[in-house]
Amino acid sequence: MKSRKWLYTVLACVVIAGIAAGFLIGVNRGAPAVDVAAYAAEAPAPAPGKALAVLPDRTEGVPGMSLVAETAALALYYHPETTEIAVRDKPSGRIWYSNPADRAEDAIASPFEKEALSSQLTVTFRDSIGTLETYPNYTWSVTNGNFQAESIENGIRVTYTLGDVSLGIDALPKYITPERLQEKVLSKLDATLAKYVQARYYPMKDNPAVLERLDEQIKKELVLKKMLGAFEQAGYAADDLAIDNASGGGEAASADSKPRFTIPIEYRLDENSLMVSVPLGQVTESETYRLRSLELLRYFGAAGTKEQGYMLVPDGSGSLIMLNNGKVKEEQYVQRIYGTDPNHNSESRGQVAEPARMPVFGMKSGDGAWLAIIEEGDAVASVSADISGKQSSYNHVFSSFAVRGEDMLELYTGSTVQEIQLLSDKMYDGHLSVRYSFLSGGDATYSGMARLYQQRLVKENKLTPLAESDSLPFYLDMLGSVDKQRSFLGVPYHAVVSMTTFDQAGEIAGKLMKDGVSNLRMRYLGWFGKGVHHKPPVNAKTDGAVGSASELKELAAELQAAGGGLYPDVAFQHVYRDDGSFTPASDAARFVTRETAELHPYDRNMNRMDSYYGTYYLMSPAKLPHYVSRFADSYGRYGIASLSLRDLGDVLSSDYRVQRVVFRETAKLIAQDQLERLREASPDLMVSGGNAYSWPYAKHLIDVPAASSKFGLTDAEVPFYQMVIHGYIDYAAGAFNIGNEQNPRKQLLRSLEMGSAPRYLWSYEQSSELKYTRFDEMYAADYRDWYEEAVALYNELNEVLAPVRTERMVEHTQHADGVVEVKYESGMSILINYTDKPASVRGITVEPQSYAVGGDRA
């Protein structure tokens, strides 16, 4: 009987253990991941090259260069010794050089900087212990003749081998018999040199009949030089080396023990543009040296000290750096396209800045200008710019690309902390591609650059004109449910409380409509999943604290009938709640250090992450399609054709899980695919942030940049972003009532300059309900405090901007400090005076802190 009980006990334990194991396996497996390779940009096979062909040139040409490609608008020239290129813009006759033509006379540049001035490519890399080095291609390839040029369709390909291609110590046999050493080397040298060589080889312990190379002695620079010279003098050839390595068991001679990289650059003419690309799939690197980043055409179109104009950088709405502005003590401008990658383990941030949401940069020099659009690799790209008078006499702006992820690993030894920079094992192997286009005359301005970029997007069907409407949108973020800590019998817990129910939101909407705000676009924050920081988006069930599903649908129908819309908000990439539908170990992204990407919001006072404001995980881009699909299926039952996306057009993160690396460029393609999936389900999408890749899918953009970061090197901020999208997408900046600027007049003037609709964040309940919560930055949300001001501001903006809502913003001019003008394609213009004194432009006086509407539609 006892044995039977024992057997039952064992069987029960086995069953329980099996159930537990199955549960753990199921939980740790997480959501299904997509095949990342299917989303990666498919790299085409390299176009076959042929012997470099020189075309007949019917113009005066470019001294020292040969014509290698030509279109009706452009001519491409190549220098066979320096590998620099030049582009002639035929309509203007202006020649743009990849490297300054007079760089040899630069009195400021150091010898190293002059090598950079002559380079078309610069790589940074790390060795096996993390040491960072930089190789300009002029120094490490061109001067040694280690490059090859060949013709391709409409252009030229130059393949560089950067690094020391000599064999070094490996040019000497690792193992050799005494007889071979005597016959092939010692017998052909004088006695002194022969003795020197013989002393650097010593019999092996386990095989005295074979001599081994004494590497510790020979690798010293002077010794190696003398040994190589001796073997060369003796006539020791590559065939001899191969025989000795093979018979002695030594490894074949190789240069892989030193940094060595093979990188092709392709230049093609595409109608009126120069396409510059690097097919990373064709790049090779030494085994123990890993590429970190690549700078492309640092000095293309560089402007000297006598040139007048500016550089355009994508900081926020757009910034200008005046040529030769004299700010030689300021740091150079550097910004990552689409913001920094949040997938890193540093808890502090170096700076607070407006994101660079457009993959563009450019320069105006004299009566000419050029604009660069990063078309491939933009999500791993950065834009840098600097002025003359610092390292050289040239103003320059260029792009660079981070081809590997990088993070910091801290090693603790007692009280000592050692920081090691780690690079991801895998390198991004897609294409990098930059399009350079050229402007002249009246088009050679930042306004002309914006039109050029806009035309390119329209041609690619990434921007479509807005439908006509009688009124400007009024954007209203309605704060619904939030989680708030409460206690029961002294035990704390998180409760879901309502700041605005669906019925209360309808009450506010009705009041606004009664006061003339018909085009109301309400974004509803906190409507499902336990508040604003909702559960993983798999079940779109409404929070009972704010109302029922029928009340949500009723609110949506009411707004749509009045000419507006309801946009329930959802976040996909920040996961604030760890429940059964999300497993951090499997579904969250990983740092380069292989840790799970667990993060916290930043404390603005300390500029560091603070767990007080909550904890969230970064969703792995590979898991994003699963959650988007689950949410779309669940959300579809409401029949609401509109949706707000909190982070799909704003956050772009990588994932360095060892078996499934997702670079930011691939993450961008995954995000675009999900934007398309959601647009099919809900055609009326509102996208927050508005990175350029999200534009083709958005009907409304919010949180668009309305200013720059005001970096020390920059001189002016311009509405470049707005000039590109106006007339194609409705948009608004941040909410007026929680922004840094709280002067209603300045908010009005800024909106007029930006062509932007007004936006507020409101709640029905008093803002004090948010005190001591993670949402205390919304301290000014009570709608009663803002209602009258908002309606008055909207009515004034609507009167001016509604007539030009569907028009392109064709020109922006800065007449004086604080006095600007915006022109639309119909001829209407708005003069804006931010100063405290009257301003006069073309005989029109604009009062202080005011504006004047003029032009054909005034």
JSON list of C-alpha atoms in Angstrom, two decimals, residues 754-845:
[
{"chain": "A", "resi": 754, "resn": "MET", "atom": "CA", "xyz": [4.38, 77.47, -39.41]},
{"chain": "A", "resi": 755, "resn": "GLY", "atom": "CA", "xyz": [0.96, 77.15, -41.07]},
{"chain": "A", "resi": 756, "resn": "SER", "atom": "CA", "xyz": [0.06, 74.98, -38.09]},
{"chain": "A", "resi": 757, "resn": "ALA", "atom": "CA", "xyz": [-3.30, 74.19, -36.53]},
{"chain": "A", "resi": 758, "resn": "PRO", "atom": "CA", "xyz": [-3.86, 74.75, -32.78]},
{"chain": "A", "resi": 759, "resn": "ARG", "atom": "CA", "xyz": [-3.68, 71.89, -30.31]},
{"chain": "A", "resi": 760, "resn": "TYR", "atom": "CA", "xyz": [-4.58, 71.48, -26.62]},
{"chain": "A", "resi": 761, "resn": "LEU", "atom": "CA", "xyz": [-4.49, 68.73, -24.00]},
{"chain": "A", "resi": 762, "resn": "TRP", "atom": "CA", "xyz": [-7.61, 68.76, -21.83]},
{"chain": "A", "resi": 763, "resn": "SER", "atom": "CA", "xyz": [-9.38, 66.79, -19.14]},
{"chain": "A", "resi": 764, "resn": "TYR", "atom": "CA", "xyz": [-12.82, 67.12, -17.60]},
{"chain": "A", "resi": 765, "resn": "GLU", "atom": "CA", "xyz": [-11.64, 66.51, -14.07]},
{"chain": "A", "resi": 766, "resn": "GLN", "atom": "CA", "xyz": [-9.42, 69.01, -12.31]},
{"chain": "A", "resi": 767, "resn": "SER", "atom": "CA", "xyz": [-5.67, 68.75, -12.91]},
{"chain": "A", "resi": 768, "resn": "SER", "atom": "CA", "xyz": [-5.05, 68.29, -9.19]},
{"chain": "A", "resi": 769, "resn": "GLU", "atom": "CA", "xyz": [-6.22, 64.69, -9.63]},
{"chain": "A", "resi": 770, "resn": "LEU", "atom": "CA", "xyz": [-2.90, 64.05, -11.38]},
{"chain": "A", "resi": 771, "resn": "LYS", "atom": "CA", "xyz": [-0.80, 65.19, -8.46]},
{"chain": "A", "resi": 772, "resn": "TYR", "atom": "CA", "xyz": [1.65, 62.55, -7.21]},
{"chain": "A", "resi": 773, "resn": "THR", "atom": "CA", "xyz": [1.12, 60.43, -10.31]},
{"chain": "A", "resi": 774, "resn": "ARG", "atom": "CA", "xyz": [3.34, 59.66, -13.26]},
{"chain": "A", "resi": 775, "resn": "PHE", "atom": "CA", "xyz": [1.35, 62.18, -15.26]},
{"chain": "A", "resi": 776, "resn": "ASP", "atom": "CA", "xyz": [2.04, 65.29, -13.24]},
{"chain": "A", "resi": 777, "resn": "GLU", "atom": "CA", "xyz": [3.56, 66.98, -16.33]},
{"chain": "A", "resi": 778, "resn": "MET", "atom": "CA", "xyz": [-0.07, 67.35, -17.45]},
{"chain": "A", "resi": 779, "resn": "TYR", "atom": "CA", "xyz": [-0.62, 69.74, -14.54]},
{"chain": "A", "resi": 780, "resn": "ALA", "atom": "CA", "xyz": [-2.54, 72.23, -16.70]},
{"chain": "A", "resi": 781, "resn": "ALA", "atom": "CA", "xyz": [-5.12, 69.95, -18.31]},
{"chain": "A", "resi": 782, "resn": "ASP", "atom": "CA", "xyz": [-8.40, 71.29, -16.84]},
{"chain": "A", "resi": 783, "resn": "TYR", "atom": "CA", "xyz": [-10.32, 72.44, -19.94]},
{"chain": "A", "resi": 784, "resn": "ARG", "atom": "CA", "xyz": [-12.18, 75.20, -18.08]},
{"chain": "A", "resi": 785, "resn": "ASP", "atom": "CA", "xyz": [-8.92, 77.13, -17.64]},
{"chain": "A", "resi": 786, "resn": "TRP", "atom": "CA", "xyz": [-8.26, 77.22, -21.38]},
{"chain": "A", "resi": 787, "resn": "TYR", "atom": "CA", "xyz": [-11.59, 77.10, -23.14]},
{"chain": "A", "resi": 788, "resn": "GLU", "atom": "CA", "xyz": [-12.22, 80.75, -23.97]},
{"chain": "A", "resi": 789, "resn": "GLU", "atom": "CA", "xyz": [-8.60, 81.41, -24.95]},
{"chain": "A", "resi": 790, "resn": "ALA", "atom": "CA", "xyz": [-8.57, 78.33, -27.19]},
{"chain": "A", "resi": 791, "resn": "VAL", "atom": "CA", "xyz": [-11.77, 79.21, -29.04]},
{"chain": "A", "resi": 792, "resn": "ALA", "atom": "CA", "xyz": [-10.61, 82.80, -29.65]},
{"chain": "A", "resi": 793, "resn": "LEU", "atom": "CA", "xyz": [-7.20, 81.66, -30.87]},
{"chain": "A", "resi": 794, "resn": "TYR", "atom": "CA", "xyz": [-8.73, 79.04, -33.15]},
{"chain": "A", "resi": 795, "resn": "ASN", "atom": "CA", "xyz": [-11.15, 81.50, -34.72]},
{"chain": "A", "resi": 796, "resn": "GLU", "atom": "CA", "xyz": [-8.34, 83.93, -35.52]},
{"chain": "A", "resi": 797, "resn": "LEU", "atom": "CA", "xyz": [-6.08, 81.23, -36.94]},
{"chain": "A", "resi": 798, "resn": "ASN", "atom": "CA", "xyz": [-8.92, 79.69, -38.90]},
{"chain": "A", "resi": 799, "resn": "GLU", "atom": "CA", "xyz": [-9.75, 82.98, -40.59]},
{"chain": "A", "resi": 800, "resn": "VAL", "atom": "CA", "xyz": [-6.19, 83.35, -41.89]},
{"chain": "A", "resi": 801, "resn": "LEU", "atom": "CA", "xyz": [-5.04, 79.78, -42.53]},
{"chain": "A", "resi": 802, "resn": "ALA", "atom": "CA", "xyz": [-8.22, 77.95, -43.62]},
{"chain": "A", "resi": 803, "resn": "PRO", "atom": "CA", "xyz": [-8.19, 79.56, -47.13]},
{"chain": "A", "resi": 804, "resn": "VAL", "atom": "CA", "xyz": [-4.63, 78.28, -47.76]},
{"chain": "A", "resi": 805, "resn": "ARG", "atom": "CA", "xyz": [-4.92, 74.93, -45.99]},
{"chain": "A", "resi": 806, "resn": "THR", "atom": "CA", "xyz": [-4.60, 72.95, -49.24]},
{"chain": "A", "resi": 807, "resn": "GLU", "atom": "CA", "xyz": [-1.95, 75.17, -50.79]},
{"chain": "A", "resi": 808, "resn": "ARG", "atom": "CA", "xyz": [1.80, 74.73, -50.88]},
{"chain": "A", "resi": 809, "resn": "MET", "atom": "CA", "xyz": [3.88, 77.05, -48.75]},
{"chain": "A", "resi": 810, "resn": "VAL", "atom": "CA", "xyz": [6.24, 78.23, -51.48]},
{"chain": "A", "resi": 811, "resn": "GLU", "atom": "CA", "xyz": [8.52, 80.73, -49.82]},
{"chain": "A", "resi": 812, "resn": "HIS", "atom": "CA", "xyz": [9.72, 81.75, -46.38]},
{"chain": "A", "resi": 813, "resn": "THR", "atom": "CA", "xyz": [11.78, 84.91, -45.99]},
{"chain": "A", "resi": 814, "resn": "GLN", "atom": "CA", "xyz": [13.54, 86.45, -43.02]},
{"chain": "A", "resi": 815, "resn": "HIS", "atom": "CA", "xyz": [13.41, 90.19, -43.64]},
{"chain": "A", "resi": 816, "resn": "ALA", "atom": "CA", "xyz": [15.01, 91.14, -40.34]},
{"chain": "A", "resi": 817, "resn": "ASP", "atom": "CA", "xyz": [15.64, 89.70, -36.91]},
{"chain": "A", "resi": 818, "resn": "GLY", "atom": "CA", "xyz": [12.15, 88.73, -35.71]},
{"chain": "A", "resi": 819, "resn": "VAL", "atom": "CA", "xyz": [10.39, 89.76, -38.94]},
{"chain": "A", "resi": 820, "resn": "VAL", "atom": "CA", "xyz": [9.43, 86.96, -41.34]},
{"chain": "A", "resi": 821, "resn": "GLU", "atom": "CA", "xyz": [7.14, 86.43, -44.30]},
{"chain": "A", "resi": 822, "resn": "VAL", "atom": "CA", "xyz": [5.39, 83.30, -45.55]},
{"chain": "A", "resi": 823, "resn": "LYS", "atom": "CA", "xyz": [4.02, 83.06, -49.10]},
{"chain": "A", "resi": 824, "resn": "TYR", "atom": "CA", "xyz": [1.57, 80.52, -50.54]},
{"chain": "A", "resi": 825, "resn": "GLU", "atom": "CA", "xyz": [1.13, 79.36, -54.10]},
{"chain": "A", "resi": 826, "resn": "SER", "atom": "CA", "xyz": [-2.05, 81.41, -54.61]},
{"chain": "A", "resi": 827, "resn": "GLY", "atom": "CA", "xyz": [-0.07, 84.58, -53.90]},
{"chain": "A", "resi": 828, "resn": "MET", "atom": "CA", "xyz": [-1.27, 85.22, -50.36]},
{"chain": "A", "resi": 829, "resn": "SER", "atom": "CA", "xyz": [1.44, 86.21, -47.90]},
{"chain": "A", "resi": 830, "resn": "ILE", "atom": "CA", "xyz": [1.61, 86.66, -44.15]},
{"chain": "A", "resi": 831, "resn": "LEU", "atom": "CA", "xyz": [4.02, 89.17, -42.61]},
{"chain": "A", "resi": 832, "resn": "ILE", "atom": "CA", "xyz": [4.81, 88.39, -38.97]},
{"chain": "A", "resi": 833, "resn": "ASN", "atom": "CA", "xyz": [6.51, 90.73, -36.52]},
{"chain": "A", "resi": 834, "resn": "TYR", "atom": "CA", "xyz": [7.75, 89.05, -33.33]},
{"chain": "A", "resi": 835, "resn": "THR", "atom": "CA", "xyz": [9.53, 92.17, -32.08]},
{"chain": "A", "resi": 836, "resn": "ASP", "atom": "CA", "xyz": [8.35, 94.90, -29.71]},
{"chain": "A", "resi": 837, "resn": "LYS", "atom": "CA", "xyz": [8.63, 97.63, -32.36]},
{"chain": "A", "resi": 838, "resn": "PRO", "atom": "CA", "xyz": [6.73, 98.30, -35.59]},
{"chain": "A", "resi": 839, "resn": "ALA", "atom": "CA", "xyz": [8.32, 96.79, -38.71]},
{"chain": "A", "resi": 840, "resn": "SER", "atom": "CA", "xyz": [7.99, 97.92, -42.30]},
{"chain": "A", "resi": 841, "resn": "VAL", "atom": "CA", "xyz": [8.26, 95.59, -45.31]},
{"chain": "A", "resi": 842, "resn": "ARG", "atom": "CA", "xyz": [7.62, 96.87, -48.86]},
{"chain": "A", "resi": 843, "resn": "GLY", "atom": "CA", "xyz": [5.74, 99.83, -47.43]},
{"chain": "A", "resi": 844, "resn": "ILE", "atom": "CA", "xyz": [3.53, 97.66, -45.21]},
{"chain": "A", "resi": 845, "resn": "THR", "atom": "CA", "xyz": [3.77, 98.41, -41.50]}
]
